[in-house]
Structure formats: structure tokens, C-alpha cells
Amino acid sequence: MSRPGQALRAAVSGMGVLDRIRVGLLVLGLFFVATGLLPRDEAGDSIERIAPLLLFLFSVIVLAELTKEAGVFDAIAQRLASWGRGDYFALFLLCVAFASVTTVFLNLDTTAVLLTPVMLALAVRARIAALPLAVTTVWLANTASLLLPVSNLTNLLAADRVALETPAFAARMWAPQLAALAVTMVLLWVFYWRRSMRGADAGRYEPPPPEPVRDRVLFGATGMACLLFIAAILAGVHTGIQLGIAATVAAVVAVAAFAVRDRRALRPSLIPWQLMVFVTGLFLVVPTLERYGLDEVMRAVVGTDDGVAGAMRAAFAGGGLSNVLNNLPAYVAGESAVPKGNHDQLLSLLIGTNVGPVITPWGSLATLLWFEWCRRWDVRVPMRKFVLTGTALAVLGTAASVGALLITG
């Protein structure tokens, strides 16, 4: 075998399952373009549409990685562990509250990017199992994203479709949100936080003592960069282009600080190529599927009933498709299938695409970002347990949330 061939084979064999899926999706998308199954102009339009998203992904991962390197996440983790005072249930409630509030007001992707490393740092500092903290983050990043339009990009699309401003949207979605949170908390405790599940021998943990900051300049600069990014979101930065610019500005601040204080941290591994490859492939494959029958399939699956049966049908169709493709294209495909006057059915579809994508790693962008952080922190995620427990949450959480929507409607 030639040297290039050997190098390619070695690179492929060194990839994990998720990396192979990501690369395979991109190769499939490029195949669709090369064969004309997806016209080049449509492919160009799709890539142009996701360019701001790719900029956001690149910048926000670099920002979060450098913030972790500066010790900001360790400091936040130490504070959370101290507030828990050694009690696992108190720590559980703190983590749930922290993840929920972050998701509701800053959106689910921000939770995945900024909160996941805090939780993983907390596990290290408190010397407890990382998996319960990590799963708390990814589950609530998805299931706590129902309340406000800004909590999820799909919410913005749905709020525009049903003409609901933020107060009206929250008034319609508060009950489904509470139902989703209740189911999530119960399943988190049963599957991951119970004493027999969290891998803790003792009934309590030892709160870690505060540690000195390694470099106060880097700590302050990266912390300020994160606050700048969060402030931009709170100020109403919700479009892809604006989010990308806000994340880029914040990342530039962090990179500049490290360029002056610690250039060794500016390494190629900061670049999240796996995510960028996956998203690019996704937005080549999904438009191709839409050209060849996905829209028609969704119309047949979702139906036109705006009653209880139609609402449940739309919700589970949206959740199921989210775990096959991704929640954003699943919502867009489902929205086109729902009649304009069927508001309950549309909001049920929204619930399915928000609460449901917790089964597969590609179900939502937040889940993808979470897996990226787990990979970078060497946290082993048992896929069988992740899929099975995620299925329980998707089914029970979606059913409870749709039921709450219809009861309070």
C-alpha cells in the first residue's frame, strides 16, 4: 500500500465511531453534490446559510476551551461544590437550577458550550463521578429550552409562525416546561444520581478548598470575554450572523490574552473540526432528502388533526426525526406539514423537537457540543445507557409536556 494510502488508513482507524459518522456524513453530502442529486446552486445556498453557524461553532469552542485553560470553570465549580456543602441532593438541585436557568435565558447551545466544562470541572474538584453532572447538563440543555423564544432557535421559528411575542409565548409554554423539568429531574435521579448509580461510596462528598488562580490576567480576560458573549445574547443577539460575530469578538479577546501570556495554549487541537465537518455534511444531506420526498413523508406522518391524537402524533414524529437527522431540520420539515391554523399541533411538534433529541449524539446541536466537551475532557459516555435512558426521557418527557400544553390550553 502507498504511503498516502497507509496514512489515510491509519487516520481512519484512529477515529472513534462518532468521528466516522461525522466524516461519513460529509462524504455522503459531497457525493450528492458531485452526482447532481443536490444541485450545486442549492448546495451553495445551504453552505452560505450555515456559514454564520460554523463561525459561531468555531469561535465559541475556542472561547470555552481557553476559558477552561485559564481556570475560570474550575473557580465556578469550586463555588458550586461549596454551596452544596457535601450533600449530593443539594448539589443535584443546584446543578439542575443552574443548567435550567442558563438554558432558558441564554439558549441551549450556550449551556452546552459554557456549562458543560463547569460541570466536568466540578466533578474533578469534588472528586465525584463526572457522568451524572455531564448528563444533567445535556438533558437540561434540551428539555429546559421550551419557555422563551430565545431558549432555542426552533422556538423563534415557532413563535413567528403562531405570532406570539415573548410574554404570550411564555404564558403558553410554562406548563409544558414545568412538566419537562419534572420528568427530567426524576429520571436524572433514578438513572444517574442515586447512590448506586453515581459511583460514590460515601453518602457525602468533600467540598474542595479554594485554589489560587494561576494567572489573574488570563483569568480576568477570559472571564470578561465570556461575560461579553453572554451580554450580547441578553441584549437580543439571536440571529446566526450576530451570534457568530459576538462569539468571534469574545474569542479574539481570549486569544489575544493567551498570545501575550501563554502562547503554548494556542494549539491546533482548539479547532473543533469534528463539529464543523458534521454540520457541513448535515446541511448537504438534509436538503437532498427534502428534494426527494422528506416533505411528503412528514405530511403523511404528522397529519392534519389539531386534537389530542394529532398533537401527540406531531410531537413524536418531530422527536423521532430529530434523532435521525437533527432537531432543526426536523422542525422545519414538520412545520411545513402542519396546517397554519393548528397552533396546538405546531407547539406539540416544537415540544417533540426540543425534548425529544436526547437519544442520539446528533439529535441537537447542543448534544453535539456536549459530546465534543466530553471527548475533550476524556469522559467516557456509555452509549447503550445513554440511548436507553435518553429514550425514556424523550418518550415520557414529550408525552407529559404535550399533555400539559393541551390541559392548559
mmCIF file of C-alpha atoms in Angstrom:
data_model
loop_
_atom_site.group_PDB
_atom_site.id
_atom_site.type_symbol
_atom_site.label_atom_id
_atom_site.label_comp_id
_atom_site.label_asym_id
_atom_site.label_seq_id
_atom_site.Cartn_x
_atom_site.Cartn_y
_atom_site.Cartn_z
ATOM 1 C CA MET A 1 0.000 0.000 0.000
ATOM 2 C CA SER A 2 1.295 3.511 -0.824
ATOM 3 C CA ARG A 3 2.292 5.876 1.936
ATOM 4 C CA PRO A 4 -0.714 8.185 1.351
ATOM 5 C CA GLY A 5 -2.964 5.145 1.486
ATOM 6 C CA GLN A 6 -1.343 3.923 4.663
ATOM 7 C CA ALA A 7 -1.677 7.362 6.241
ATOM 8 C CA LEU A 8 -5.365 7.526 5.301
ATOM 9 C CA ARG A 9 -5.994 4.054 6.690
ATOM 10 C CA ALA A 10 -4.200 4.927 9.930
ATOM 11 C CA ALA A 11 -6.195 8.134 10.273
ATOM 12 C CA VAL A 12 -9.494 6.321 9.758
ATOM 13 C CA SER A 13 -8.591 3.502 12.159
ATOM 14 C CA GLY A 14 -7.703 6.084 14.801
ATOM 15 C CA MET A 15 -11.152 7.664 14.632
ATOM 16 C CA GLY A 16 -13.907 6.903 17.086
ATOM 17 C CA VAL A 17 -17.383 5.830 15.992
ATOM 18 C CA LEU A 18 -18.790 9.377 16.196
ATOM 19 C CA ASP A 19 -15.909 10.797 14.156
ATOM 20 C CA ARG A 20 -16.502 8.195 11.454
ATOM 21 C CA ILE A 21 -20.187 9.108 11.356
ATOM 22 C CA ARG A 22 -19.304 12.798 11.024
ATOM 23 C CA VAL A 23 -16.835 12.234 8.205
ATOM 24 C CA GLY A 24 -19.180 9.754 6.524
ATOM 25 C CA LEU A 25 -21.994 12.305 6.555
ATOM 26 C CA LEU A 26 -19.785 14.902 4.869
ATOM 27 C CA VAL A 27 -18.628 12.379 2.259
ATOM 28 C CA LEU A 28 -22.265 11.462 1.564
ATOM 29 C CA GLY A 29 -23.192 15.126 1.183
ATOM 30 C CA LEU A 30 -20.312 15.753 -1.217
ATOM 31 C CA PHE A 31 -21.370 12.658 -3.172
ATOM 32 C CA PHE A 32 -24.881 14.108 -3.542
ATOM 33 C CA VAL A 33 -23.407 17.336 -4.908
ATOM 34 C CA ALA A 34 -20.941 15.588 -7.231
ATOM 35 C CA THR A 35 -23.648 13.383 -8.735
ATOM 36 C CA GLY A 36 -26.138 16.222 -9.160
ATOM 37 C CA LEU A 37 -28.644 14.779 -6.675
ATOM 38 C CA LEU A 38 -28.223 18.113 -4.925
ATOM 39 C CA PRO A 39 -27.727 20.913 -7.499
ATOM 40 C CA ARG A 40 -24.595 22.979 -6.929
ATOM 41 C CA ASP A 41 -26.544 26.235 -6.556
ATOM 42 C CA GLU A 42 -28.709 24.725 -3.812
ATOM 43 C CA ALA A 43 -25.629 23.304 -2.121
ATOM 44 C CA GLY A 44 -24.016 26.743 -2.296
ATOM 45 C CA ASP A 45 -27.109 28.367 -0.797
ATOM 46 C CA SER A 46 -27.135 25.795 2.024
ATOM 47 C CA ILE A 47 -23.445 26.322 2.847
ATOM 48 C CA GLU A 48 -23.916 30.089 2.714
ATOM 49 C CA ARG A 49 -26.817 29.769 5.137
ATOM 50 C CA ILE A 50 -24.753 27.806 7.672
ATOM 51 C CA ALA A 51 -21.585 29.895 7.352
ATOM 52 C CA PRO A 52 -22.564 32.064 10.368
ATOM 53 C CA LEU A 53 -23.306 28.885 12.334
ATOM 54 C CA LEU A 54 -19.860 27.476 11.505
ATOM 55 C CA LEU A 55 -18.291 30.764 12.580
ATOM 56 C CA PHE A 56 -20.239 30.557 15.841
ATOM 57 C CA LEU A 57 -19.163 26.961 16.452
ATOM 58 C CA PHE A 58 -15.516 27.666 15.766
ATOM 59 C CA SER A 59 -15.395 30.792 17.905
ATOM 60 C CA VAL A 60 -17.401 29.612 20.869
ATOM 61 C CA ILE A 61 -15.450 26.351 21.233
ATOM 62 C CA VAL A 62 -12.151 28.259 21.137
ATOM 63 C CA LEU A 63 -13.535 30.720 23.703
ATOM 64 C CA ALA A 64 -14.715 27.965 26.039
ATOM 65 C CA GLU A 65 -11.505 25.951 25.711
ATOM 66 C CA LEU A 66 -9.317 28.941 26.576
ATOM 67 C CA THR A 67 -11.642 29.917 29.424
ATOM 68 C CA LYS A 68 -11.198 26.412 30.819
ATOM 69 C CA GLU A 69 -7.420 26.720 30.399
ATOM 70 C CA ALA A 70 -7.454 29.970 32.412
ATOM 71 C CA GLY A 71 -9.173 28.256 35.362
ATOM 72 C CA VAL A 72 -12.486 30.131 35.206
ATOM 73 C CA PHE A 73 -14.541 26.944 35.094
ATOM 74 C CA ASP A 74 -12.587 25.475 37.999
ATOM 75 C CA ALA A 75 -13.422 28.538 40.103
ATOM 76 C CA ILE A 76 -17.148 28.316 39.303
ATOM 77 C CA ALA A 77 -17.102 24.584 40.004
ATOM 78 C CA GLN A 78 -15.469 25.150 43.378
ATOM 79 C CA ARG A 79 -18.176 27.631 44.310
ATOM 80 C CA LEU A 80 -20.976 25.229 43.351
ATOM 81 C CA ALA A 81 -19.377 22.392 45.309
ATOM 82 C CA SER A 82 -19.037 24.663 48.353
ATOM 83 C CA TRP A 83 -22.678 25.695 48.191
ATOM 84 C CA GLY A 84 -23.678 22.003 48.155
ATOM 85 C CA ARG A 85 -21.837 21.523 51.485
ATOM 86 C CA GLY A 86 -21.154 17.871 50.809
ATOM 87 C CA ASP A 87 -24.798 16.865 50.306
ATOM 88 C CA TYR A 88 -25.453 15.109 46.990
ATOM 89 C CA PHE A 89 -29.125 16.039 46.815
ATOM 90 C CA ALA A 90 -28.336 19.716 47.430
ATOM 91 C CA LEU A 91 -25.688 19.531 44.720
ATOM 92 C CA PHE A 92 -28.210 17.879 42.414
ATOM 93 C CA LEU A 93 -30.723 20.706 42.933
ATOM 94 C CA LEU A 94 -28.025 23.342 42.402
ATOM 95 C CA CYS A 95 -26.898 21.742 39.150
ATOM 96 C CA VAL A 96 -30.477 21.393 37.889
ATOM 97 C CA ALA A 97 -31.264 25.027 38.714
ATOM 98 C CA PHE A 98 -28.023 26.285 37.163
ATOM 99 C CA ALA A 99 -28.497 24.320 33.930
ATOM 100 C CA SER A 100 -32.193 25.228 33.652
ATOM 101 C CA VAL A 101 -31.714 28.974 34.150
ATOM 102 C CA THR A 102 -28.795 29.033 31.713
ATOM 103 C CA THR A 103 -30.831 27.237 29.055
ATOM 104 C CA VAL A 104 -33.968 29.331 29.499
ATOM 105 C CA PHE A 105 -32.261 32.710 29.263
ATOM 106 C CA LEU A 106 -29.084 32.046 27.273
ATOM 107 C CA ASN A 107 -30.290 29.197 24.959
ATOM 108 C CA LEU A 108 -29.424 25.528 24.918
ATOM 109 C CA ASP A 109 -26.245 25.818 22.838
ATOM 110 C CA THR A 110 -24.754 28.264 25.337
ATOM 111 C CA THR A 111 -25.496 25.766 28.101
ATOM 112 C CA ALA A 112 -23.715 23.033 26.180
ATOM 113 C CA VAL A 113 -20.701 25.247 25.456
ATOM 114 C CA LEU A 114 -20.241 27.124 28.729
ATOM 115 C CA LEU A 115 -21.872 24.938 31.377
ATOM 116 C CA THR A 116 -20.572 21.504 30.357
ATOM 117 C CA PRO A 117 -16.952 22.343 31.225
ATOM 118 C CA VAL A 118 -18.123 23.856 34.533
ATOM 119 C CA MET A 119 -19.877 20.599 35.427
ATOM 120 C CA LEU A 120 -16.913 18.484 34.379
ATOM 121 C CA ALA A 121 -14.574 20.699 36.383
ATOM 122 C CA LEU A 122 -16.939 20.343 39.347
ATOM 123 C CA ALA A 123 -16.638 16.554 39.156
ATOM 124 C CA VAL A 124 -12.850 16.804 39.275
ATOM 125 C CA ARG A 125 -12.772 19.360 42.090
ATOM 126 C CA ALA A 126 -15.313 17.498 44.253
ATOM 127 C CA ARG A 127 -13.817 14.085 43.363
ATOM 128 C CA ILE A 128 -17.145 12.658 42.282
ATOM 129 C CA ALA A 129 -18.320 10.836 39.157
ATOM 130 C CA ALA A 130 -18.404 13.037 36.059
ATOM 131 C CA LEU A 131 -21.214 11.262 34.188
ATOM 132 C CA PRO A 132 -24.175 12.366 36.417
ATOM 133 C CA LEU A 133 -23.061 16.001 36.158
ATOM 134 C CA ALA A 134 -22.454 15.734 32.425
ATOM 135 C CA VAL A 135 -25.818 14.113 31.659
ATOM 136 C CA THR A 136 -27.592 16.707 33.819
ATOM 137 C CA THR A 137 -26.162 19.357 31.518
ATOM 138 C CA VAL A 138 -27.073 17.772 28.182
ATOM 139 C CA TRP A 139 -30.548 16.663 29.229
ATOM 140 C CA LEU A 140 -31.497 20.065 30.622
ATOM 141 C CA ALA A 141 -29.909 21.864 27.686
ATOM 142 C CA ASN A 142 -32.626 20.195 25.618
ATOM 143 C CA THR A 143 -35.595 19.803 27.954
ATOM 144 C CA ALA A 144 -35.317 23.242 29.620
ATOM 145 C CA SER A 145 -35.500 25.031 26.254
ATOM 146 C CA LEU A 146 -39.289 25.384 25.981
ATOM 147 C CA LEU A 147 -40.155 28.502 27.970
ATOM 148 C CA LEU A 148 -38.903 31.500 25.965
ATOM 149 C CA PRO A 149 -38.395 32.142 22.244
ATOM 150 C CA VAL A 150 -34.683 32.809 22.875
ATOM 151 C CA SER A 151 -34.198 29.435 24.573
ATOM 152 C CA ASN A 152 -33.999 27.601 21.246
ATOM 153 C CA LEU A 153 -33.782 28.564 17.586
ATOM 154 C CA THR A 154 -36.776 26.334 16.886
ATOM 155 C CA ASN A 155 -38.749 28.404 19.418
ATOM 156 C CA LEU A 156 -38.022 31.560 17.432
ATOM 157 C CA LEU A 157 -39.344 29.878 14.304
ATOM 158 C CA ALA A 158 -42.470 28.634 16.090
ATOM 159 C CA ALA A 159 -43.170 31.952 17.846
ATOM 160 C CA ASP A 160 -43.030 33.710 14.494
ATOM 161 C CA ARG A 161 -45.355 31.133 12.923
ATOM 162 C CA VAL A 162 -48.031 31.425 15.641
ATOM 163 C CA ALA A 163 -47.457 35.202 16.138
ATOM 164 C CA LEU A 164 -46.639 35.027 19.863
ATOM 165 C CA GLU A 165 -44.450 37.653 21.498
ATOM 166 C CA THR A 166 -42.236 36.588 24.412
ATOM 167 C CA PRO A 167 -44.816 37.107 27.239
ATOM 168 C CA ALA A 168 -47.558 35.303 25.309
ATOM 169 C CA PHE A 169 -45.203 32.514 24.298
ATOM 170 C CA ALA A 170 -44.121 32.008 27.919
ATOM 171 C CA ALA A 171 -47.762 32.050 29.064
ATOM 172 C CA ARG A 172 -48.485 29.241 26.612
ATOM 173 C CA MET A 173 -45.382 27.168 27.342
ATOM 174 C CA TRP A 174 -44.884 27.447 31.128
ATOM 175 C CA ALA A 175 -46.838 24.285 31.902
ATOM 176 C CA PRO A 176 -45.070 22.130 29.282
ATOM 177 C CA GLN A 177 -41.766 23.480 30.577
ATOM 178 C CA LEU A 178 -42.545 22.526 34.170
ATOM 179 C CA ALA A 179 -43.687 19.076 33.055
ATOM 180 C CA ALA A 180 -40.488 18.527 31.082
ATOM 181 C CA LEU A 181 -38.336 19.638 34.030
ATOM 182 C CA ALA A 182 -40.203 17.386 36.466
ATOM 183 C CA VAL A 183 -39.737 14.298 34.292
ATOM 184 C CA THR A 184 -36.090 15.182 33.645
ATOM 185 C CA MET A 185 -35.312 15.563 37.359
ATOM 186 C CA VAL A 186 -36.952 12.253 38.296
ATOM 187 C CA LEU A 187 -35.130 10.311 35.581
ATOM 188 C CA LEU A 188 -31.812 12.031 36.293
ATOM 189 C CA TRP A 189 -32.000 10.968 39.926
ATOM 190 C CA VAL A 190 -33.140 7.421 39.155
ATOM 191 C CA PHE A 191 -30.688 6.706 36.343
ATOM 192 C CA TYR A 192 -27.620 8.766 37.261
ATOM 193 C CA TRP A 193 -27.694 10.427 40.695
ATOM 194 C CA ARG A 194 -28.787 7.655 43.064
ATOM 195 C CA ARG A 195 -26.032 6.408 45.357
ATOM 196 C CA SER A 196 -25.797 3.113 43.476
ATOM 197 C CA MET A 197 -25.608 4.931 40.126
ATOM 198 C CA ARG A 198 -23.283 7.839 40.777
ATOM 199 C CA GLY A 199 -20.348 5.646 41.767
ATOM 200 C CA ALA A 200 -19.919 7.250 45.180
ATOM 201 C CA ASP A 201 -19.041 5.020 48.113
ATOM 202 C CA ALA A 202 -19.848 7.640 50.723
ATOM 203 C CA GLY A 203 -23.165 9.329 51.268
ATOM 204 C CA ARG A 204 -21.480 12.731 51.142
ATOM 205 C CA TYR A 205 -18.687 14.378 49.187
ATOM 206 C CA GLU A 206 -15.917 16.602 50.479
ATOM 207 C CA PRO A 207 -16.236 20.229 49.244
ATOM 208 C CA PRO A 208 -12.893 21.214 47.717
ATOM 209 C CA PRO A 209 -10.911 24.078 49.227
ATOM 210 C CA PRO A 210 -10.387 27.195 47.075
ATOM 211 C CA GLU A 211 -7.233 27.178 44.976
ATOM 212 C CA PRO A 212 -5.191 30.190 43.868
ATOM 213 C CA VAL A 213 -5.624 31.466 40.312
ATOM 214 C CA ARG A 214 -2.632 30.532 38.143
ATOM 215 C CA ASP A 215 -2.666 33.731 36.053
ATOM 216 C CA ARG A 216 -5.005 36.528 37.086
ATOM 217 C CA VAL A 217 -4.631 38.337 33.758
ATOM 218 C CA LEU A 218 -5.772 35.303 31.773
ATOM 219 C CA PHE A 219 -8.475 34.570 34.351
ATOM 220 C CA GLY A 220 -9.849 38.096 34.105
ATOM 221 C CA ALA A 221 -9.536 38.384 30.318
ATOM 222 C CA THR A 222 -11.275 35.102 29.506
ATOM 223 C CA GLY A 223 -13.901 35.649 32.177
ATOM 224 C CA MET A 224 -14.606 39.083 30.703
ATOM 225 C CA ALA A 225 -14.775 37.553 27.211
ATOM 226 C CA CYS A 226 -17.440 35.092 28.391
ATOM 227 C CA LEU A 227 -19.413 37.907 30.028
ATOM 228 C CA LEU A 228 -19.166 39.871 26.790
ATOM 229 C CA PHE A 229 -20.609 36.931 24.889
ATOM 230 C CA ILE A 230 -23.430 36.417 27.413
ATOM 231 C CA ALA A 231 -24.211 40.139 27.430
ATOM 232 C CA ALA A 232 -24.567 40.081 23.656
ATOM 233 C CA ILE A 233 -27.113 37.259 23.948
ATOM 234 C CA LEU A 234 -29.053 39.036 26.710
ATOM 235 C CA ALA A 235 -29.048 42.216 24.615
ATOM 236 C CA GLY A 236 -31.049 40.421 21.950
ATOM 237 C CA VAL A 237 -28.449 38.884 19.669
ATOM 238 C CA HIS A 238 -30.392 35.953 18.252
ATOM 239 C CA THR A 239 -29.630 35.676 14.546
ATOM 240 C CA GLY A 240 -26.895 33.388 13.328
ATOM 241 C CA ILE A 241 -24.785 36.207 11.930
ATOM 242 C CA GLN A 242 -24.914 38.290 15.106
ATOM 243 C CA LEU A 243 -24.205 35.303 17.343
ATOM 244 C CA GLY A 244 -21.230 34.406 15.188
ATOM 245 C CA ILE A 245 -19.838 37.925 15.399
ATOM 246 C CA ALA A 246 -20.407 38.129 19.162
ATOM 247 C CA ALA A 247 -18.683 34.780 19.699
ATOM 248 C CA THR A 248 -15.813 35.783 17.405
ATOM 249 C CA VAL A 249 -15.206 39.065 19.231
ATOM 250 C CA ALA A 250 -15.196 37.251 22.571
ATOM 251 C CA ALA A 251 -12.851 34.558 21.227
ATOM 252 C CA VAL A 252 -10.477 37.196 19.837
ATOM 253 C CA VAL A 253 -10.232 38.764 23.310
ATOM 254 C CA ALA A 254 -9.335 35.383 24.823
ATOM 255 C CA VAL A 255 -6.857 34.515 22.055
ATOM 256 C CA ALA A 256 -5.170 37.906 22.360
ATOM 257 C CA ALA A 257 -4.731 37.414 26.100
ATOM 258 C CA PHE A 258 -3.156 33.991 25.619
ATOM 259 C CA ALA A 259 -0.977 35.264 22.756
ATOM 260 C CA VAL A 260 0.579 37.658 25.248
ATOM 261 C CA ARG A 261 0.637 35.471 28.372
ATOM 262 C CA ASP A 262 0.770 31.806 27.251
ATOM 263 C CA ARG A 263 1.181 31.078 23.532
ATOM 264 C CA ARG A 264 1.638 27.355 24.145
ATOM 265 C CA ALA A 265 -2.108 27.067 24.785
ATOM 266 C CA LEU A 266 -2.898 28.256 21.234
ATOM 267 C CA ARG A 267 -2.601 24.808 19.668
ATOM 268 C CA PRO A 268 -4.339 23.274 16.600
ATOM 269 C CA SER A 269 -6.426 20.961 18.800
ATOM 270 C CA LEU A 270 -8.507 24.002 19.785
ATOM 271 C CA ILE A 271 -10.191 23.823 16.360
ATOM 272 C CA PRO A 272 -13.442 21.789 16.584
ATOM 273 C CA TRP A 273 -13.089 20.185 13.159
ATOM 274 C CA GLN A 274 -15.391 17.278 14.075
ATOM 275 C CA LEU A 275 -18.367 19.554 14.653
ATOM 276 C CA MET A 276 -17.697 21.665 11.593
ATOM 277 C CA VAL A 277 -17.460 18.561 9.412
ATOM 278 C CA PHE A 278 -20.716 17.187 10.816
ATOM 279 C CA VAL A 279 -22.727 20.395 10.421
ATOM 280 C CA THR A 280 -21.489 20.909 6.875
ATOM 281 C CA GLY A 281 -22.412 17.340 5.944
ATOM 282 C CA LEU A 282 -25.789 17.640 7.641
ATOM 283 C CA PHE A 283 -26.765 20.697 5.613
ATOM 284 C CA LEU A 284 -25.835 18.944 2.386
ATOM 285 C CA VAL A 285 -27.634 15.680 3.139
ATOM 286 C CA VAL A 286 -30.886 17.094 4.551
ATOM 287 C CA PRO A 287 -31.668 19.403 1.557
ATOM 288 C CA THR A 288 -31.121 16.389 -0.695
ATOM 289 C CA LEU A 289 -33.590 14.330 1.319
ATOM 290 C CA GLU A 290 -36.092 17.178 1.181
ATOM 291 C CA ARG A 291 -35.833 17.197 -2.617
ATOM 292 C CA TYR A 292 -36.659 13.504 -2.769
ATOM 293 C CA GLY A 293 -39.635 13.058 -0.510
ATOM 294 C CA LEU A 294 -38.875 14.112 3.067
ATOM 295 C CA ASP A 295 -41.521 16.861 2.973
ATOM 296 C CA GLU A 296 -44.157 14.437 1.697
ATOM 297 C CA VAL A 297 -43.247 11.872 4.326
ATOM 298 C CA MET A 298 -43.623 14.439 7.096
ATOM 299 C CA ARG A 299 -47.045 15.478 5.832
ATOM 300 C CA ALA A 300 -48.156 11.856 5.879
ATOM 301 C CA VAL A 301 -46.731 11.224 9.348
ATOM 302 C CA VAL A 302 -47.848 14.452 11.039
ATOM 303 C CA GLY A 303 -51.370 14.597 9.596
ATOM 304 C CA THR A 304 -53.818 17.499 9.958
ATOM 305 C CA ASP A 305 -55.593 16.735 13.267
ATOM 306 C CA ASP A 306 -55.299 19.564 15.827
ATOM 307 C CA GLY A 307 -56.737 17.463 18.643
ATOM 308 C CA VAL A 308 -55.029 15.253 21.220
ATOM 309 C CA ALA A 309 -54.142 12.496 18.758
ATOM 310 C CA GLY A 310 -52.754 14.958 16.220
ATOM 311 C CA ALA A 311 -50.724 16.781 18.839
ATOM 312 C CA MET A 312 -49.122 13.574 20.115
ATOM 313 C CA ARG A 313 -48.554 12.394 16.566
ATOM 314 C CA ALA A 314 -46.765 15.614 15.615
ATOM 315 C CA ALA A 315 -44.676 15.636 18.799
ATOM 316 C CA PHE A 316 -43.400 12.094 18.453
ATOM 317 C CA ALA A 317 -42.852 12.497 14.719
ATOM 318 C CA GLY A 318 -40.722 15.578 15.417
ATOM 319 C CA GLY A 319 -38.801 13.860 18.200
ATOM 320 C CA GLY A 320 -38.204 10.742 16.144
ATOM 321 C CA LEU A 321 -36.969 12.651 13.098
ATOM 322 C CA SER A 322 -34.751 14.812 15.323
ATOM 323 C CA ASN A 323 -32.873 11.724 16.447
ATOM 324 C CA VAL A 324 -32.467 10.555 12.863
ATOM 325 C CA LEU A 325 -31.404 13.872 11.325
ATOM 326 C CA ASN A 326 -31.232 16.771 13.798
ATOM 327 C CA ASN A 327 -33.885 18.810 15.580
ATOM 328 C CA LEU A 328 -33.594 21.941 13.440
ATOM 329 C CA PRO A 329 -34.253 20.299 10.039
ATOM 330 C CA ALA A 330 -36.824 18.069 11.761
ATOM 331 C CA TYR A 331 -38.762 21.102 12.992
ATOM 332 C CA VAL A 332 -38.519 22.880 9.633
ATOM 333 C CA ALA A 333 -39.754 19.788 7.790
ATOM 334 C CA GLY A 334 -42.557 19.254 10.298
ATOM 335 C CA GLU A 335 -43.626 22.897 10.316
ATOM 336 C CA SER A 336 -44.291 22.806 6.574
ATOM 337 C CA ALA A 337 -46.563 19.794 7.149
ATOM 338 C CA VAL A 338 -48.709 21.387 9.903
ATOM 339 C CA PRO A 339 -51.729 23.411 8.711
ATOM 340 C CA LYS A 340 -51.381 27.111 9.574
ATOM 341 C CA GLY A 341 -54.332 27.203 11.959
ATOM 342 C CA ASN A 342 -53.246 24.184 14.020
ATOM 343 C CA HIS A 343 -51.403 26.020 16.773
ATOM 344 C CA ASP A 344 -51.589 23.217 19.343
ATOM 345 C CA GLN A 345 -50.256 20.756 16.812
ATOM 346 C CA LEU A 346 -47.406 23.096 15.876
ATOM 347 C CA LEU A 347 -46.424 23.719 19.506
ATOM 348 C CA SER A 348 -46.564 19.970 20.105
ATOM 349 C CA LEU A 349 -44.187 19.495 17.185
ATOM 350 C CA LEU A 350 -41.948 22.080 18.843
ATOM 351 C CA ILE A 351 -42.033 20.134 22.112
ATOM 352 C CA GLY A 352 -41.033 16.965 20.297
ATOM 353 C CA THR A 353 -38.065 18.620 18.602
ATOM 354 C CA ASN A 354 -36.916 20.245 21.873
ATOM 355 C CA VAL A 355 -37.460 17.477 24.429
ATOM 356 C CA GLY A 356 -37.034 14.504 22.094
ATOM 357 C CA PRO A 357 -33.450 14.917 20.754
ATOM 358 C CA VAL A 358 -31.755 13.237 23.731
ATOM 359 C CA ILE A 359 -31.359 9.759 22.269
ATOM 360 C CA THR A 360 -28.656 10.137 19.620
ATOM 361 C CA PRO A 361 -25.488 12.294 19.723
ATOM 362 C CA TRP A 362 -26.630 14.258 16.666
ATOM 363 C CA GLY A 363 -30.198 14.885 17.841
ATOM 364 C CA SER A 364 -29.456 18.558 18.522
ATOM 365 C CA LEU A 365 -26.518 20.887 18.136
ATOM 366 C CA ALA A 366 -26.372 21.200 21.937
ATOM 367 C CA THR A 367 -25.930 17.425 22.254
ATOM 368 C CA LEU A 368 -23.178 17.522 19.647
ATOM 369 C CA LEU A 369 -21.403 20.302 21.527
ATOM 370 C CA TRP A 370 -21.772 18.317 24.740
ATOM 371 C CA PHE A 371 -20.207 15.211 23.211
ATOM 372 C CA GLU A 372 -17.351 17.372 21.963
ATOM 373 C CA TRP A 373 -16.665 18.560 25.515
ATOM 374 C CA CYS A 374 -16.896 15.034 26.931
ATOM 375 C CA ARG A 375 -14.346 13.924 24.329
ATOM 376 C CA ARG A 376 -12.010 16.784 25.223
ATOM 377 C CA TRP A 377 -12.266 16.008 28.963
ATOM 378 C CA ASP A 378 -11.858 12.246 28.402
ATOM 379 C CA VAL A 379 -15.244 11.493 29.942
ATOM 380 C CA ARG A 380 -16.488 8.069 28.876
ATOM 381 C CA VAL A 381 -20.160 8.109 27.863
ATOM 382 C CA PRO A 382 -21.608 4.549 27.788
ATOM 383 C CA MET A 383 -23.642 4.727 24.574
ATOM 384 C CA ARG A 384 -26.031 1.905 25.425
ATOM 385 C CA LYS A 385 -27.069 3.552 28.695
ATOM 386 C CA PHE A 386 -27.157 6.998 27.062
ATOM 387 C CA VAL A 387 -29.517 5.781 24.323
ATOM 388 C CA LEU A 388 -31.797 3.759 26.608
ATOM 389 C CA THR A 389 -32.163 6.416 29.307
ATOM 390 C CA GLY A 390 -32.492 9.108 26.642
ATOM 391 C CA THR A 391 -35.326 7.125 25.065
ATOM 392 C CA ALA A 392 -37.151 7.001 28.400
ATOM 393 C CA LEU A 393 -36.761 10.766 28.792
ATOM 394 C CA ALA A 394 -37.790 11.501 25.220
ATOM 395 C CA VAL A 395 -40.972 9.422 25.466
ATOM 396 C CA LEU A 396 -42.074 10.359 28.982
ATOM 397 C CA GLY A 397 -40.954 13.995 28.768
ATOM 398 C CA THR A 398 -42.632 14.592 25.422
ATOM 399 C CA ALA A 399 -45.892 12.947 26.497
ATOM 400 C CA ALA A 400 -46.025 14.878 29.784
ATOM 401 C CA SER A 401 -45.212 18.199 28.122
ATOM 402 C CA VAL A 402 -47.785 17.803 25.344
ATOM 403 C CA GLY A 403 -50.363 16.770 27.923
ATOM 404 C CA ALA A 404 -49.612 19.911 29.949
ATOM 405 C CA LEU A 405 -49.883 22.040 26.801
ATOM 406 C CA LEU A 406 -53.316 20.654 25.939
ATOM 407 C CA ILE A 407 -54.652 20.807 29.525
ATOM 408 C CA THR A 408 -53.666 24.457 29.994
ATOM 409 C CA GLY A 409 -54.741 25.463 26.501
#
